[in-house]
GROMACS .gro file of C-alpha atoms in nm:
model
  134
    1MET     CA    1  11.748   9.027  24.875
    2SER     CA    2  11.549   9.213  24.571
    3PRO     CA    3  11.696   9.512  24.422
    4THR     CA    4  11.478   9.837  24.504
    5MET     CA    5  11.416  10.086  24.226
    6ILE     CA    6  11.369  10.440  24.385
    7LEU     CA    7  11.176  10.660  24.150
    8THR     CA    8  11.168  11.019  24.177
    9PRO     CA    9  10.826  11.174  24.221
   10PRO     CA   10  10.724  11.418  23.953
   11ARG     CA   11  10.755  11.777  24.054
   12ARG     CA   12  10.466  11.873  23.799
   13ALA     CA   13  10.200  11.675  23.592
   14PHE     CA   14   9.965  11.688  23.298
   15GLU     CA   15   9.689  11.406  23.257
   16THR     CA   16   9.392  11.401  23.010
   17THR     CA   17   9.179  11.122  22.842
   18LEU     CA   18   9.071  11.155  22.467
   19THR     CA   19   8.823  10.963  22.277
   20PRO     CA   20   8.977  10.733  22.019
   21ASP     CA   21   8.923  11.009  21.719
   22LEU     CA   22   9.243  11.162  21.502
   23VAL     CA   23   9.026  11.493  21.537
   24HIS     CA   24   9.173  11.490  21.882
   25VAL     CA   25   9.561  11.460  21.763
   26PRO     CA   26   9.596  11.843  21.715
   27GLN     CA   27   9.417  11.925  22.064
   28ALA     CA   28   9.673  11.703  22.265
   29ARG     CA   29   9.951  11.820  22.058
   30ASN     CA   30   9.891  12.199  22.136
   31ALA     CA   31   9.787  12.135  22.503
   32ALA     CA   32  10.071  11.952  22.530
   33PHE     CA   33  10.287  12.231  22.400
   34ALA     CA   34  10.090  12.498  22.619
   35ILE     CA   35  10.178  12.265  22.931
   36MET     CA   36  10.567  12.296  22.813
   37GLN     CA   37  10.535  12.673  22.799
   38LEU     CA   38  10.385  12.692  23.115
   39TRP     CA   39  10.667  12.480  23.279
   40ASP     CA   40  10.932  12.697  23.094
   41LEU     CA   41  11.100  12.399  22.922
   42ASP     CA   42  11.345  12.487  22.627
   43PRO     CA   43  11.150  12.577  22.321
   44SER     CA   44  11.326  12.342  22.094
   45LEU     CA   45  11.295  12.064  22.317
   46ALA     CA   46  10.909  12.139  22.354
   47ASP     CA   47  10.913  12.147  21.975
   48ASP     CA   48  11.041  11.793  21.989
   49MET     CA   49  10.823  11.688  22.262
   50ARG     CA   50  10.497  11.805  22.073
   51LEU     CA   51  10.585  11.615  21.774
   52VAL     CA   52  10.626  11.293  22.028
   53VAL     CA   53  10.294  11.352  22.169
   54SER     CA   54  10.136  11.380  21.817
   55GLU     CA   55  10.284  11.047  21.695
   56LEU     CA   56  10.220  10.844  22.023
   57VAL     CA   57   9.864  10.978  22.045
   58SER     CA   58   9.776  10.926  21.688
   59ASN     CA   59   9.931  10.578  21.723
   60ALA     CA   60   9.707  10.504  21.999
   61ILE     CA   61   9.387  10.594  21.815
   62GLU     CA   62   9.466  10.416  21.496
   63HIS     CA   63   9.624  10.091  21.663
   64GLY     CA   64   9.464  10.098  22.012
   65LEU     CA   65   9.145  10.035  22.170
   66GLY     CA   66   8.914  10.265  22.367
   67ARG     CA   67   8.974  10.594  22.522
   68VAL     CA   68   9.332  10.716  22.504
   69GLY     CA   69   9.532  10.839  22.788
   70LEU     CA   70   9.805  11.095  22.785
   71ARG     CA   71  10.006  11.178  23.085
   72ILE     CA   72  10.305  11.439  23.099
   73THR     CA   73  10.554  11.422  23.418
   74GLU     CA   74  10.838  11.679  23.491
   75THR     CA   75  11.098  11.552  23.762
   76ALA     CA   76  11.404  11.757  23.824
   77ASP     CA   77  11.581  11.615  23.523
   78GLU     CA   78  11.324  11.425  23.265
   79VAL     CA   79  10.999  11.484  23.102
   80ARG     CA   80  10.834  11.153  23.054
   81ILE     CA   81  10.533  11.127  22.799
   82GLU     CA   82  10.291  10.828  22.845
   83VAL     CA   83  10.030  10.769  22.609
   84SER     CA   84   9.786  10.440  22.691
   85ASP     CA   85   9.494  10.263  22.576
   86SER     CA   86   9.289   9.953  22.642
   87ASN     CA   87   9.513   9.736  22.354
   88PRO     CA   88   9.751   9.482  22.545
   89ALA     CA   89   9.931   9.424  22.193
   90PRO     CA   90  10.248   9.653  22.252
   91ALA     CA   91  10.361   9.955  21.983
   92ARG     CA   92  10.638   9.831  21.759
   93VAL     CA   93  10.853   9.999  21.542
   94SER     CA   94  10.737   9.931  21.157
   95CYS     CA   95  10.982   9.950  20.880
   96ALA     CA   96  10.807  10.171  20.604
   97GLN     CA   97  10.941  10.165  20.275
   98ASP     CA   98  11.032  10.500  20.105
   99GLU     CA   99  10.703  10.508  19.917
  100ASP     CA  100  10.484  10.436  20.227
  101PRO     CA  101  10.308  10.725  20.345
  102ARG     CA  102  10.280  10.590  20.688
  103GLY     CA  103  10.462  10.383  20.930
  104ARG     CA  104  10.741  10.631  21.097
  105GLY     CA  105  10.608  10.734  21.395
  106LEU     CA  106  10.762  10.557  21.648
  107MET     CA  107  11.090  10.589  21.438
  108ILE     CA  108  11.020  10.966  21.483
  109VAL     CA  109  10.987  10.896  21.858
  110ALA     CA  110  11.304  10.694  21.880
  111SER     CA  111  11.512  10.968  21.706
  112LEU     CA  112  11.372  11.243  21.914
  113ALA     CA  113  11.365  11.123  22.278
  114ASP     CA  114  11.666  11.026  22.498
  115SER     CA  115  11.488  10.687  22.567
  116TRP     CA  116  11.141  10.525  22.489
  117GLY     CA  117  10.944  10.183  22.554
  118VAL     CA  118  10.647  10.011  22.627
  119SER     CA  119  10.494   9.888  22.971
  120GLU     CA  120  10.533   9.522  23.034
  121ASP     CA  121  10.159   9.496  22.990
  122GLY     CA  122  10.157   9.679  22.660
  123TYR     CA  123   9.914   9.900  22.740
  124ARG     CA  124  10.155  10.230  22.785
  125THR     CA  125  10.381  10.396  22.523
  126TRP     CA  126  10.622  10.652  22.686
  127ALA     CA  127  10.926  10.862  22.589
  128ALA     CA  128  11.136  11.048  22.803
  129PHE     CA  129  11.376  11.369  22.758
  130LEU     CA  130  11.654  11.469  22.981
  131THR     CA  131  11.623  11.812  23.068
  132GLY     CA  132  11.919  11.874  23.258
  133GLN     CA  133  12.155  11.797  22.935
  134ARG     CA  134  12.032  12.039  22.710
   0.00000   0.00000   0.00000
């Protein structure tokens, strides 16, 4: 018998699709922050989430293919941010040097989120924030 995974359905969700242009990064970041304020999330947690949205959307635009999807869901104890594109190559943490102006996005995501990862098919990168422990 296979183990069964029980998923908690989201209480609330926000979803949008963006054309792959870096001009949309601040728009995605601001829309996400507005949703987090509407959901009455802790302001410091919302600040961290806003930065994670910015990093994940930027990565998808710069390294992905096609339109970029942004989905934010809230369950009773977690907010999950998912960003998708049409590139099956999974996002990877890079080893930026001190003098490199770029290459730290996923390190930032890993340091702010309670957990993060990439879907098995490589199309979605996600970050999760526990809300019940803060």
